[in-house]
XYZ file of C-alpha atoms in Angstrom:
756
model
C -0.004 0.009 -0.012
C 1.625 3.328 -1.035
C 2.507 5.746 1.783
C 1.535 8.852 -0.190
C -1.288 9.667 -2.642
C -0.467 9.194 -6.317
C 1.781 11.775 -8.103
C 0.164 14.812 -9.670
C -0.038 15.085 -13.467
C 3.251 16.409 -14.909
C 1.666 19.136 -17.076
C 0.094 20.877 -14.006
C 3.347 20.803 -12.099
C 5.097 22.196 -15.187
C 2.765 25.181 -15.088
C 3.459 25.573 -11.334
C 7.192 25.493 -11.806
C 9.414 26.879 -14.552
C 9.190 25.211 -17.960
C 12.897 24.451 -17.710
C 12.561 22.651 -14.443
C 13.069 19.187 -15.912
C 16.351 20.385 -17.557
C 17.617 21.851 -14.309
C 21.183 21.153 -13.567
C 22.114 20.306 -10.026
C 23.995 23.564 -9.736
C 20.900 25.776 -10.334
C 19.473 27.614 -7.321
C 16.207 25.771 -7.606
C 17.948 22.426 -7.564
C 19.873 23.553 -4.594
C 16.608 24.536 -2.961
C 15.001 21.162 -3.690
C 18.070 19.297 -2.407
C 17.756 21.188 0.876
C 21.170 22.969 0.838
C 19.861 26.335 -0.285
C 20.328 27.994 3.102
C 24.066 27.254 2.995
C 24.391 28.831 -0.435
C 22.006 31.715 -0.185
C 24.545 34.401 0.605
C 27.247 33.064 -1.748
C 26.107 34.956 -4.819
C 27.130 38.312 -3.273
C 30.488 36.849 -2.332
C 31.070 35.630 -5.867
C 30.329 39.114 -7.214
C 32.771 40.618 -4.753
C 35.422 38.037 -5.631
C 34.997 38.954 -9.291
C 35.587 42.600 -8.453
C 38.558 41.709 -6.333
C 36.942 43.036 -3.160
C 37.547 41.191 0.097
C 34.501 40.064 2.107
C 34.614 41.542 5.678
C 35.613 38.854 8.251
C 32.321 39.139 10.104
C 29.891 39.126 7.174
C 29.195 35.366 7.079
C 28.640 34.892 10.800
C 26.356 37.967 10.892
C 24.235 36.590 8.074
C 23.611 33.488 10.170
C 22.173 35.244 13.271
C 18.438 35.769 13.898
C 17.075 37.670 16.884
C 13.395 36.911 17.047
C 10.454 37.206 19.446
C 7.316 35.117 19.584
C 4.211 37.141 20.290
C 0.545 36.187 20.431
C -2.834 36.607 22.020
C -3.229 34.678 25.266
C -3.906 30.937 24.600
C -2.996 30.958 20.961
C -0.399 28.309 21.597
C 2.722 30.462 21.921
C 3.989 28.468 24.896
C 3.499 25.130 23.079
C 5.162 26.510 19.921
C 8.108 27.805 21.927
C 8.415 24.367 23.524
C 8.528 22.603 20.149
C 11.078 25.114 18.770
C 13.375 24.418 21.711
C 12.879 20.682 21.265
C 13.620 20.553 17.515
C 16.739 22.778 17.908
C 18.026 20.556 20.686
C 17.556 23.134 23.436
C 15.497 20.640 25.527
C 15.473 16.866 25.124
C 11.897 15.902 25.783
C 8.531 17.550 25.192
C 6.260 18.214 28.159
C 2.703 19.383 27.619
C 1.625 22.746 28.988
C -0.213 22.052 32.169
C -1.391 25.634 32.853
C -4.513 25.147 30.809
C -6.559 27.327 33.136
C -4.898 30.456 31.740
C -3.075 31.216 35.075
C 0.264 31.192 33.228
C -0.372 33.128 30.104
C -0.548 36.581 31.555
C 2.828 37.876 32.585
C 5.729 36.516 30.626
C 5.771 35.761 26.997
C 7.358 32.467 27.894
C 5.193 30.928 30.583
C 7.038 27.651 30.594
C 8.879 28.227 33.801
C 5.656 28.586 35.745
C 3.775 25.880 34.004
C 6.469 23.250 33.811
C 9.622 24.415 35.486
C 11.911 24.430 32.414
C 14.711 26.895 33.000
C 13.895 29.241 30.252
C 13.643 32.353 32.357
C 16.544 33.663 30.308
C 15.652 36.792 28.475
C 17.291 35.387 25.346
C 17.371 31.663 24.681
C 20.047 30.695 22.240
C 19.428 27.783 19.885
C 20.808 26.667 16.535
C 18.916 25.614 13.403
C 20.741 24.495 10.263
C 23.943 26.435 11.053
C 21.931 29.509 12.048
C 22.085 30.994 15.533
C 18.585 31.864 16.648
C 18.064 33.970 19.764
C 14.479 33.743 21.017
C 13.929 36.933 22.954
C 11.389 37.179 25.739
C 8.786 39.742 24.596
C 6.575 41.316 27.282
C 3.020 39.944 27.298
C 1.619 43.312 28.398
C 2.157 45.943 25.812
C 0.397 48.730 27.670
C 3.812 49.165 29.221
C 6.159 52.028 28.812
C 9.951 51.666 28.578
C 10.106 47.882 29.210
C 8.354 47.041 25.957
C 10.239 49.563 23.894
C 13.511 47.956 24.970
C 12.437 44.437 24.276
C 11.168 45.358 20.775
C 14.364 47.302 20.050
C 16.327 44.103 20.611
C 14.223 42.116 18.185
C 15.169 42.018 14.484
C 12.094 39.992 13.566
C 9.094 38.287 15.120
C 6.642 35.408 14.739
C 3.052 36.425 15.300
C 1.027 33.383 16.413
C -2.639 33.336 15.514
C -5.209 30.708 16.579
C -6.958 29.059 13.618
C -10.226 28.989 15.615
C -10.078 32.320 17.577
C -8.525 34.215 14.670
C -7.264 37.727 15.205
C -8.065 38.682 18.791
C -7.665 41.844 20.771
C -4.155 41.130 22.051
C -3.047 40.106 18.566
C -4.050 43.571 17.381
C -2.222 45.261 20.221
C 0.955 43.205 19.728
C 0.897 43.851 16.039
C 0.389 47.573 16.485
C 3.397 47.638 18.781
C 5.556 45.784 16.238
C 4.490 48.151 13.480
C 5.398 51.127 15.694
C 8.883 49.729 16.240
C 9.194 48.565 12.593
C 9.698 44.841 13.379
C 9.450 42.557 10.256
C 7.321 39.537 10.991
C 6.004 36.207 9.779
C 2.610 34.886 10.923
C 1.947 31.362 12.109
C -1.647 30.060 12.107
C -1.634 27.456 14.859
C -4.091 24.744 16.145
C -5.188 23.445 12.722
C -6.066 20.197 14.455
C -8.844 21.846 16.495
C -12.591 21.682 15.842
C -13.644 24.636 13.725
C -10.111 25.429 12.363
C -10.306 27.687 9.348
C -6.942 29.143 8.275
C -8.387 31.056 5.319
C -10.791 32.940 7.606
C -7.831 33.877 9.822
C -5.814 35.022 6.815
C -8.690 37.312 5.697
C -9.006 38.655 9.248
C -5.278 39.494 9.334
C -5.702 41.400 6.041
C -8.772 43.257 7.334
C -8.071 43.818 11.031
C -4.255 43.988 11.058
C -4.023 45.551 7.601
C -1.375 42.925 6.726
C -0.341 42.590 3.161
C -0.089 38.857 3.482
C -0.505 35.550 1.730
C -0.083 31.913 2.676
C 3.300 30.285 1.871
C 1.808 26.896 2.976
C -1.543 25.232 2.893
C -2.840 22.311 4.997
C -3.589 18.809 3.832
C -6.865 18.185 5.687
C -8.124 20.075 8.777
C -9.320 19.318 12.268
C -8.831 15.534 13.028
C -7.959 14.926 9.379
C -4.939 17.331 9.439
C -2.170 15.193 7.987
C 0.534 17.599 6.762
C 1.343 20.744 4.728
C 2.026 21.755 1.192
C 4.903 24.152 0.716
C 3.660 26.613 -1.975
C 7.164 28.054 -2.581
C 8.863 24.748 -3.425
C 5.630 22.954 -4.404
C 5.976 19.875 -2.327
C 3.967 18.106 0.381
C 5.517 17.823 3.909
C 4.620 15.058 6.353
C 5.797 14.793 9.901
C 6.760 11.348 11.146
C 8.201 10.008 14.397
C 6.905 10.080 17.960
C 7.380 13.837 18.184
C 7.088 14.750 14.469
C 10.903 15.119 14.294
C 11.244 13.462 10.868
C 10.020 15.758 8.053
C 9.331 13.715 4.923
C 8.845 15.442 1.579
C 6.301 13.750 -0.654
C 4.096 14.295 -3.681
C 1.120 16.586 -3.675
C -2.210 14.768 -3.419
C -3.871 14.632 -6.850
C -7.140 16.081 -5.618
C -5.353 19.235 -4.409
C -3.276 20.101 -7.522
C -5.631 22.776 -8.879
C -6.072 24.456 -5.447
C -2.244 24.421 -4.968
C -1.751 26.049 -8.400
C -4.356 28.705 -7.524
C -2.846 29.435 -4.094
C 0.707 29.583 -5.433
C -0.434 32.041 -8.132
C -2.186 34.130 -5.460
C 1.109 34.129 -3.417
C 3.132 35.279 -6.445
C 0.592 37.965 -7.289
C 0.485 39.356 -3.687
C 4.269 39.455 -3.416
C 4.655 41.011 -6.903
C 2.453 43.928 -5.771
C 5.244 45.019 -3.421
C 8.375 43.668 -5.144
C 9.413 45.163 -8.458
C 11.686 42.267 -9.527
C 8.916 39.688 -9.146
C 6.291 42.063 -10.607
C 8.228 42.222 -13.854
C 8.268 38.454 -14.214
C 4.665 38.198 -13.178
C 3.462 40.812 -15.700
C 5.425 39.204 -18.488
C 3.835 35.881 -17.518
C 7.265 34.326 -17.095
C 7.589 31.228 -14.904
C 8.788 31.982 -11.335
C 11.266 29.590 -9.788
C 11.250 28.737 -6.113
C 14.521 30.587 -5.570
C 13.196 33.757 -7.159
C 10.011 33.581 -5.129
C 11.909 32.990 -1.917
C 14.217 35.946 -2.542
C 11.241 38.197 -3.361
C 9.359 37.165 -0.215
C 12.550 37.848 1.811
C 13.009 41.349 0.335
C 9.322 42.269 0.882
C 9.231 40.880 4.468
C 12.320 42.758 5.514
C 10.940 45.956 3.947
C 7.775 45.353 6.055
C 5.602 45.291 2.964
C 4.602 41.673 3.238
C 3.846 39.056 5.939
C 4.337 35.431 4.921
C 1.752 33.163 6.613
C 2.826 29.732 7.869
C 0.473 27.044 9.187
C 0.577 24.073 11.515
C -0.308 22.574 14.842
C 2.446 22.872 17.453
C 0.503 20.577 19.800
C 0.393 17.826 17.143
C 4.073 18.482 16.211
C 3.272 19.597 12.641
C 4.682 22.596 10.830
C 7.235 23.782 13.355
C 10.410 22.874 11.368
C 9.176 24.625 8.139
C 8.412 27.680 10.353
C 12.013 27.639 11.578
C 13.148 27.442 7.912
C 10.935 30.439 7.314
C 12.537 32.369 10.163
C 16.032 31.902 8.651
C 14.850 32.390 5.094
C 12.590 35.445 5.453
C 13.452 37.321 8.712
C 16.391 39.779 8.658
C 19.860 39.269 10.039
C 21.253 42.093 12.320
C 22.941 44.018 9.478
C 19.630 44.244 7.501
C 17.794 46.154 10.187
C 18.242 49.873 10.810
C 19.104 50.677 14.389
C 19.739 54.200 15.668
C 21.300 55.641 18.820
C 20.942 59.036 20.423
C 24.082 61.180 20.619
C 24.256 62.682 24.051
C 26.945 65.182 22.967
C 24.554 66.532 20.334
C 21.183 67.027 22.135
C 20.082 63.389 21.607
C 20.332 63.650 17.802
C 19.564 60.328 16.083
C 22.638 58.465 14.710
C 22.230 55.419 12.467
C 24.378 52.536 13.532
C 26.228 50.557 10.899
C 25.752 47.291 12.826
C 29.260 46.158 11.935
C 31.875 44.828 14.479
C 34.372 47.257 12.971
C 32.694 50.309 14.580
C 32.914 51.567 18.168
C 31.209 49.426 20.786
C 27.533 50.203 21.467
C 25.575 47.726 23.630
C 22.199 47.924 25.413
C 21.395 46.220 28.714
C 17.817 45.098 28.044
C 17.097 42.704 30.850
C 18.426 41.942 34.308
C 18.158 38.642 36.076
C 19.087 37.572 39.580
C 21.352 34.540 38.989
C 23.188 32.253 41.352
C 26.314 34.403 41.075
C 24.642 37.786 41.391
C 23.127 40.014 38.745
C 23.150 38.725 35.242
C 22.820 41.482 32.671
C 21.716 40.684 29.121
C 23.391 42.836 26.437
C 22.430 43.248 22.809
C 25.532 44.427 20.965
C 24.567 46.842 18.137
C 28.051 47.767 16.968
C 31.621 46.883 17.720
C 33.147 44.007 19.698
C 33.092 43.318 23.469
C 35.856 41.166 24.986
C 36.278 39.606 28.424
C 38.543 41.805 30.507
C 37.792 44.955 28.469
C 36.947 48.260 30.130
C 33.608 49.622 28.997
C 31.807 52.890 29.947
C 28.230 52.996 31.192
C 26.983 56.125 29.418
C 24.080 56.601 31.832
C 26.150 56.584 35.043
C 29.523 57.526 33.383
C 31.215 54.734 35.283
C 34.121 52.747 33.847
C 33.659 48.997 34.307
C 35.698 45.934 33.591
C 33.951 42.963 31.925
C 34.656 40.159 34.431
C 32.817 37.298 32.727
C 31.137 37.057 29.378
C 28.669 34.159 28.755
C 26.246 32.978 26.109
C 23.127 31.258 27.288
C 23.358 27.788 25.709
C 21.118 24.931 26.514
C 20.647 24.866 30.333
C 24.258 25.994 30.816
C 26.154 29.091 30.407
C 28.876 28.946 27.866
C 31.848 31.133 28.703
C 33.091 33.115 25.668
C 36.040 35.379 25.221
C 34.390 37.916 22.893
C 31.171 38.717 21.094
C 30.524 41.091 18.182
C 27.671 43.247 16.814
C 24.351 41.456 16.319
C 24.869 38.990 19.163
C 23.123 38.706 22.482
C 25.255 37.835 25.482
C 25.078 38.025 29.273
C 27.606 39.645 31.615
C 28.155 38.994 35.291
C 29.181 41.370 37.945
C 28.163 44.633 36.259
C 26.050 46.941 38.366
C 23.639 48.704 36.110
C 19.935 49.200 35.481
C 17.862 47.943 32.615
C 18.062 50.325 29.585
C 21.635 51.497 30.279
C 23.945 51.772 27.255
C 27.625 50.750 27.215
C 30.305 52.012 24.862
C 34.096 51.757 24.581
C 34.334 55.435 25.475
C 35.015 56.761 21.977
C 31.365 57.759 21.525
C 28.657 58.937 23.890
C 25.576 57.211 22.466
C 22.538 55.904 24.323
C 20.065 53.487 22.795
C 17.115 54.920 24.701
C 16.406 58.486 25.675
C 17.976 59.605 28.932
C 14.920 61.714 29.796
C 12.563 59.584 31.880
C 8.946 60.808 32.167
C 7.783 61.780 35.643
C 5.420 59.271 37.297
C 1.777 60.353 37.226
C 0.152 58.007 39.714
C 0.949 56.636 43.164
C -0.277 53.748 45.280
C 0.366 52.983 48.952
C 1.489 49.260 49.333
C 2.445 47.175 52.274
C 3.074 43.497 52.716
C 0.257 41.508 54.273
C 2.627 39.406 56.390
C 5.384 41.052 58.418
C 7.720 38.091 57.653
C 7.834 38.928 53.967
C 9.338 42.445 54.485
C 12.777 41.348 53.168
C 11.342 39.925 49.926
C 9.091 42.976 49.598
C 12.041 45.429 49.662
C 14.115 43.126 47.397
C 11.228 43.180 44.812
C 10.890 46.944 44.918
C 14.660 47.404 44.441
C 14.722 45.110 41.415
C 11.687 46.666 39.756
C 13.274 50.145 40.134
C 16.427 48.863 38.411
C 14.388 47.305 35.603
C 12.152 50.210 34.936
C 13.153 53.839 35.447
C 9.551 54.983 35.308
C 8.780 53.074 38.509
C 9.665 54.926 41.695
C 9.459 54.045 45.391
C 9.116 56.447 48.254
C 7.935 56.806 51.854
C 4.883 58.888 52.907
C 6.226 61.033 55.879
C 2.722 61.339 57.398
C 1.475 57.706 57.289
C 4.890 55.999 57.048
C 3.514 53.833 54.204
C 5.566 52.695 51.181
C 4.435 54.596 48.117
C 4.984 53.267 44.604
C 4.648 55.629 41.652
C 4.377 54.859 37.934
C 2.822 55.691 34.610
C -0.753 54.582 35.284
C -3.099 52.157 36.986
C -2.204 49.134 34.896
C 1.517 49.817 35.246
C 1.324 49.701 39.035
C -1.152 46.807 39.075
C 1.301 44.722 37.096
C 4.108 45.395 39.556
C 1.893 44.397 42.429
C 1.001 41.188 40.547
C 4.672 40.485 39.761
C 5.542 40.868 43.434
C 2.965 38.214 44.255
C 4.072 35.798 41.567
C 7.855 36.221 41.479
C 8.558 37.018 45.124
C 5.556 35.347 46.792
C 4.688 38.575 48.555
C 0.990 39.430 48.991
C 0.574 43.180 49.331
C -2.419 45.277 50.331
C -2.925 48.213 48.013
C -4.328 51.628 49.004
C -6.455 53.864 46.867
C -4.595 55.216 43.822
C -3.450 58.817 44.137
C -2.849 61.227 41.337
C 0.375 63.202 41.460
C -0.907 66.746 41.405
C 1.383 69.764 41.337
C 0.967 73.422 42.310
C 2.216 76.561 40.685
C 1.796 80.334 40.920
C 0.287 82.667 38.342
C 1.565 86.124 39.357
C 4.462 87.926 40.996
C 4.357 88.395 44.788
C 6.799 90.269 47.084
C 8.107 88.928 50.375
C 9.847 90.634 53.245
C 10.197 88.474 56.354
C 12.205 88.825 59.509
C 12.870 85.699 61.562
C 13.840 86.673 65.015
C 13.937 84.443 68.088
C 15.493 85.144 71.467
C 15.632 82.324 74.022
C 18.696 83.087 76.165
C 22.168 82.694 74.740
C 22.640 82.998 71.021
C 19.254 83.685 69.330
C 18.131 83.441 65.711
C 18.083 86.399 63.331
C 17.609 86.496 59.600
C 15.699 88.777 57.220
C 14.994 88.009 53.582
C 13.458 90.363 51.018
C 12.611 89.691 47.371
C 9.860 88.307 45.142
C 8.500 85.091 43.628
C 7.248 84.856 40.008
C 6.133 82.138 37.605
C 8.706 80.753 35.191
C 8.033 81.047 31.481
C 6.255 78.040 29.970
C 9.262 77.035 27.803
C 11.654 76.913 30.728
C 13.439 73.599 31.205
C 13.918 74.121 34.988
C 10.974 73.686 37.436
C 12.659 75.770 40.222
C 14.995 78.698 39.884
C 16.674 80.702 42.668
C 18.538 83.904 41.959
C 20.570 86.074 44.368
C 20.433 89.738 43.301
C 21.781 91.282 46.550
C 24.335 93.962 45.943
C 26.829 94.277 48.788
C 26.958 92.270 51.940
C 23.439 92.694 53.428
C 23.509 88.993 53.939
C 26.935 87.262 54.112
C 27.411 84.984 51.123
C 27.905 81.903 53.341
C 24.174 81.998 54.263
C 22.815 82.182 50.693
C 22.880 78.355 50.103
C 20.840 77.919 53.409
C 18.269 80.440 52.083
C 18.000 78.532 48.737
C 17.669 75.263 50.697
C 14.822 76.819 52.828
C 12.926 77.958 49.697
C 13.398 74.527 48.042
C 12.116 72.799 51.128
C 9.089 75.093 51.264
C 8.340 74.481 47.568
C 8.129 70.692 48.238
C 4.722 71.185 49.778
C 2.346 73.912 48.595
C -0.291 75.304 50.981
C -3.212 74.410 48.726
C -3.166 70.599 48.835
C 0.394 69.881 50.039
C 1.819 68.811 46.655
C 5.124 70.101 45.259
C 5.219 73.619 43.695
C 6.891 73.854 40.304
C 7.612 76.438 37.567
C 8.596 79.029 40.169
C 11.389 81.572 40.255
C 12.525 83.104 43.548
C 14.631 86.246 43.503
C 16.414 87.555 46.609
C 16.934 91.332 46.487
C 17.799 92.346 50.053
C 17.991 91.227 53.622
C 19.624 91.782 56.995
C 21.835 89.807 59.330
C 23.069 90.003 62.878
C 26.730 89.622 63.793
C 26.022 87.141 66.543
C 22.499 85.697 66.139
C 22.477 85.020 62.398
C 23.020 81.352 61.410
C 22.233 79.015 58.563
C 19.232 77.664 60.420
C 17.885 81.217 61.098
C 18.043 82.087 57.365
C 16.604 78.710 56.316
C 13.614 79.326 58.635
C 13.219 82.859 57.356
C 13.088 81.531 53.752
C 10.443 78.890 54.616
C 8.175 81.367 56.369
C 8.664 84.074 53.706
C 7.609 81.557 51.008
C 4.427 80.587 52.995
C 3.497 84.225 53.585
C 3.789 85.364 49.973
C 2.459 82.157 48.372
C -1.247 83.057 48.706
C -0.616 86.496 47.223
C 0.944 84.832 44.130
C -2.478 83.321 43.251
C -1.558 79.644 43.309
C -3.333 77.050 41.164
C -3.369 73.234 41.146
C -1.917 71.372 38.156
C -3.257 67.892 37.278
C -1.654 65.378 34.929
C -3.511 65.230 31.579
C -3.243 62.039 29.592
C -3.251 61.573 25.780
C -5.763 58.750 25.362
C -6.115 56.878 22.158
C -9.220 54.725 21.744
C -10.035 52.186 19.042
C -13.736 51.241 19.118
C -16.158 49.823 16.597
C -17.980 52.656 14.817
C -21.391 51.776 16.246
C -20.140 52.637 19.796
C -18.491 55.920 18.791
C -21.259 58.206 20.074
C -21.448 56.489 23.509
C -17.667 56.551 24.009
C -17.365 60.194 22.941
C -20.236 61.213 25.352
C -18.457 59.353 28.159
C -15.188 61.191 27.452
C -17.003 64.534 27.664
C -18.423 63.482 31.040
C -14.879 62.827 32.143
C -13.925 66.393 31.162
C -11.989 65.111 28.187
C -11.238 67.157 25.022
C -11.481 65.166 21.800
C -8.625 66.250 19.515
C -8.842 63.692 16.693
C -11.254 61.183 15.180
C -10.242 58.931 12.320
C -11.784 55.931 10.599
C -9.815 52.699 10.233
C -11.889 50.098 8.527
C -14.857 49.333 10.782
C -13.209 51.057 13.730
C -13.123 54.602 14.965
C -9.853 55.864 16.377
C -10.442 58.697 18.840
C -7.698 60.802 20.387
C -8.477 62.810 23.488
C -6.830 64.725 26.340
C -8.378 63.573 29.589
C -7.441 64.416 33.218
C -5.922 61.286 34.821
C -8.008 61.810 37.924
C -11.157 61.009 35.837
C -9.678 57.871 34.223
C -9.804 55.451 37.144
C -11.485 52.255 36.285
C -11.771 53.276 32.634
C -10.896 49.911 31.182
C -13.961 48.336 32.856
C -16.259 51.153 31.667
C -14.925 50.916 28.075
C -15.457 47.143 28.084
C -19.086 47.434 29.159
C -19.773 50.316 26.739
C -18.320 48.416 23.702
C -19.222 44.767 24.538
C -15.538 44.118 25.192
C -14.515 45.250 21.680
C -12.939 48.601 22.534
C -9.382 49.095 23.585
C -7.335 52.156 24.655
C -3.773 53.284 25.338
C -2.950 56.144 27.589
C 0.279 58.108 27.960
C 1.255 61.170 29.953
C 1.017 64.477 28.037
C 1.421 67.345 30.524
C 0.361 68.901 33.771
C -2.256 71.589 33.279
C -4.294 73.876 35.565
C -7.589 72.508 37.006
C -10.868 74.410 36.793
C -11.947 76.613 39.734
C -14.656 74.161 40.983
C -12.212 71.181 40.914
C -9.590 73.282 42.729
C -12.184 74.160 45.468
C -13.112 70.431 45.819
C -9.449 69.361 46.123
C -8.553 72.064 48.646
C -11.647 71.196 50.823
C -10.787 67.490 50.649
C -7.194 68.168 51.647
C -8.221 70.422 54.537
C -10.675 67.720 55.811
C -7.802 65.192 56.064
C -5.489 67.617 57.928
C -5.203 66.742 61.643
C -6.952 69.402 63.806
C -4.851 71.021 66.435
C-alpha cells in the first residue's frame, strides 16, 4: 500500500514550476533549494560578485548573516507556549517535550514564555540561544503586556524580527491587534503562524482574511494544510511545491512527498495568489509576473525575503504545534525570510549633540555600542543581558556605562546555551550575550568610551500616579524590599518612596495598569502578597503672578538667638523653561553674608516641596532675593533657612496659586457603532477630543483627559463596547484644573488635615 497519494499530473506541475525545471542542472538555485542545501548557499552569490571585483568580504559578514534575533508574540492561549516548547525541542535546546499544564490560563498573563511557571523548564533567560541548520537563533522574551512604557520599547528594540502566532479558531483577537500595532510602531518585520489546525472549527483562510482586514497585513499563505481538524495530515509548501509530512513520535522526521492529486488545482491557484500578492510590493517579481514568465522557487523565496524585511509583506505559515506539525518549516521560514542584524536599521541618540539620532552601521568594525535590556538575579549575582549593536566586546575589556559615566571591567562574558552558560572570550555586533558582575539598570547603554551614544532616551517621564502598598505578612518584609529594588532597576519610570505622614511605602508609575502589574509580579515572582491603598494622582501646584516677600525671623531664648531677614519676590517661570525651580541672588553688597545664601536657597526649596493648597510640590517658580539683613552674633544658617520657609508661605497666597493635574493623551479604538457612547463618556470625564479617524470598521479617537477622571476606565470601556474597545494612555502634560475642581481638592485636603 503506497505511503503517499499518487503523483500529480506532470503538465500541471510544469505550469506551477518553470518550464525548464526538468532540464535543471544540479547547480541551479532551484535544484539547490530542492536538495535542501539552499540555506548554505544563499549568501554566496554576493560573495562571488565581490570576488569577481577583487573586493575582500569583511571577516564578520558570514557569521552575521547566520544570526536571527526573534520574538514570539501572540494573544493569550494562541499556543505560543507550546510553539516555543517545540522550537526548543527541535533545535536541541531541551530533550523531551512536556505538555503545557497551565490550561486554566493562570500562566499566560505575565511573561511571553510561561514555561517556567507551568512546567519548571529553566527558560527564564531573556534570550534563549538555539541553533537551526547552522543559524544561531536567539528567542527573545517579549513582554506579554504591551500597555507598558519603557520595558516594551527595549524588548522590541532588541528584536530584529518576530513570529506572530494566531489561533486558527479564535482568529485575530484583541491582544493580537495590540501586539501587532506595537511591532508596527517599532518597525519589526514579522511572519505569521496560524496554529491549532487540528482543533474543531479550524479555518486558516478565515484567519488570513481577518489578518488582512483587522491587522491591515499585506499577506498571503506560503503553505496550505492537507486536511483540517482531526484529518490534518501535513502541509504543502507553496514556494517549493511539495507536500510535507511529519513522522516520528514527536514529529521530528520531516518527509517530503508528492502533492495529493485532488489538491493540485487548489495548490496552483494558491501559489499564483502568493506570487501575485508578493509582486504587488516587489518590483523584480512584478516584472516576471506581468510578463507571464515562470517563477522559480529561488526567485520567489528571494522576493518574499525582500518584501518581508521591507515590512511590505507578511508570509503566513500554518501548522499545529501541539500535534508536532509545521514547526520545522516555520524555523526554515525564520532563517529564510526574517532579517539578520545588518539588514535592520538601528539608531542611537548622541548625548553630545542634544540626543540627535545616529544610524548605527551594525558592523563589528565600529565603536562598541551595547544595550542592557534585561536583568536577572542569577546564582552568582546580577546577570545582565546585552544586545551588541556595533563593535566587539571582550572579556577583561573596560567599558563605559553612558548613563552613570562609570568605567567598568567585563569580568565574565557568557552565552546562554542549553541549560548551561557557555563562557566566551568575545562577542561582536548582532549578538546577544550576558555579563556577570556589572552593576547597572535595565536600559543602560555601554560604549568603549570613543562615543557617547545611548540606545534609549535619557529623559525619563515623571510618574503620574501613586499607590500605597504594604506586605500582608510582616515576615515577607525582606522579599518585599528586594522586589521593589529590582523593579526600580528594571524600569526607570517606576519609583518608590515613603509617605512622611502615614509612614507607608508609596510606589509611583505611569498609570493604573503599570502599578497593578508590579503588584502582581511581586505576588508571583517574590511570593509577597501586598495590600494596596487607593490610587493617588500626582498633582502639582504653581503660581500665576508675582508676589513680594519681606520676612524677619527673630527668636530670642537666652544665649545666641536666631536672626535673619529676607526680602525679594517670587514669580512664575516662562512656559518654555526647562527648569522647574529657579533661585537667583540679586543682593548687591553684603546685606547677607554669602555663606548664608545656600541655606536660604535650601529653605525655599524645602518650602516648595509642599504647597499650601493641597500639600503637593510647587513647580515652575522663580525666587529672586533682592535684600535682607543679618546680625553679627544671632544670624545662622538655620535662622536664614527658617526665614526663607516662612517668607515663602506668607507670599504664596498673594501669588495666586493654582493646582496642576496630569492630563493624559488617550487613544481609543472602538467599533464605529459605539463611537457616540464613548465620545459622550469622554465629555463626562472632562476630556477634550482632539482627533477622530476611521480605520476600517473602527473609529480611532484621540482625546486629552485628566488622569483623575480615568480610574476604572478599562472596565467602563469594556461594558460600553461589549468588550470590543481598547485604549492606550500616555502622559501628556500637567495643566491647571478648573476653579470648581480646585475648590473640591482644597476642601478634601483640609478635611484630612489633623486638627490642632
